[in-house]
Coordinates of C-alpha atoms in Angstrom, one line a residue:
Q21 CA 11.7 7.9 7.8
W22 CA 8.6 6.3 7.4
L23 CA 6.7 3.6 9.4
G24 CA 4.1 1.6 7.7
D25 CA 1.5 -0.4 10.1
G26 CA -1.5 -2.4 9.1
A27 CA -4.7 -3.0 11.0
F28 CA -6.8 -5.8 10.0
Y29 CA -9.8 -5.6 12.3
T30 CA -10.6 -1.7 11.8
P31 CA -11.7 -1.3 8.3
P32 CA -15.3 -1.8 7.1
A33 CA -16.1 -5.2 5.9
I34 CA -15.2 -4.7 1.9
F35 CA -11.7 -3.7 2.6
A36 CA -9.1 -6.2 3.4
Q37 CA -6.9 -3.8 5.5
L38 CA -6.6 -0.3 6.6
Y39 CA -2.6 0.5 6.0
V40 CA -1.1 3.8 7.7
I41 CA 2.1 5.3 6.6
H42 CA 3.5 7.6 9.2
G43 CA 6.3 10.0 9.3
L44 CA 8.7 11.3 11.8
K45 CA 9.1 15.3 12.6
D46 CA 10.4 17.0 15.5
G47 CA 10.7 13.8 17.1
K48 CA 7.1 12.9 16.9
T49 CA 5.2 10.1 14.5
L50 CA 2.7 11.8 12.3
P51 CA 0.0 9.9 10.3
L52 CA 1.1 10.8 6.6
V53 CA -1.3 8.6 4.5
Y54 CA -4.2 6.0 4.7
L55 CA -5.1 3.3 2.8
L56 CA -8.2 1.2 2.6
A57 CA -6.7 -1.7 0.9
P58 CA -9.1 -4.0 -1.6
N59 CA -6.9 -6.9 -0.5
K60 CA -3.3 -7.7 0.7
S61 CA -1.4 -9.1 -2.5
K62 CA 2.2 -8.1 -3.0
A63 CA 1.1 -6.4 -6.5
M64 CA -1.3 -4.3 -4.6
Y65 CA 1.4 -2.9 -2.0
I66 CA 3.9 -2.8 -4.8
Q67 CA 1.1 -0.4 -6.8
F68 CA 0.5 1.6 -3.8
L69 CA 4.0 2.4 -3.0
K70 CA 4.7 3.1 -6.5
R71 CA 1.6 5.8 -6.5
L72 CA 3.0 7.4 -3.3
R73 CA 6.3 7.8 -4.3
D74 CA 4.8 9.5 -7.5
S75 CA 2.3 11.9 -5.9
V76 CA 5.2 12.6 -3.4
P77 CA 8.3 13.3 -5.6
N78 CA 10.0 15.4 -2.9
S79 CA 9.7 13.2 -0.3
K80 CA 12.9 10.7 -0.4
P81 CA 13.0 8.8 2.8
D82 CA 15.9 7.0 3.9
Q83 CA 14.3 4.3 5.7
M84 CA 10.6 2.8 5.8
M85 CA 10.0 0.1 8.7
I86 CA 7.1 -2.0 8.4
D87 CA 5.9 -4.7 10.2
F88 CA 5.0 -8.0 8.1
F89 CA 2.5 -10.9 9.1
H90 CA 2.5 -13.9 7.0

């Protein structure tokens, strides 16, 4: 299972968001990937997740939980 969460107030001003993917291992949540997002567009998130999938081909989480602000 992966968990995704974004923080809007912590990245340097040139980035729109710090986004973190966490994974669960032995009952513990561990940060796996950090993204300094240039914007918050749907296209950017799709590109990020595709690159993540292609970079880690053996990782096949059965669930991904995210929070969504609109």
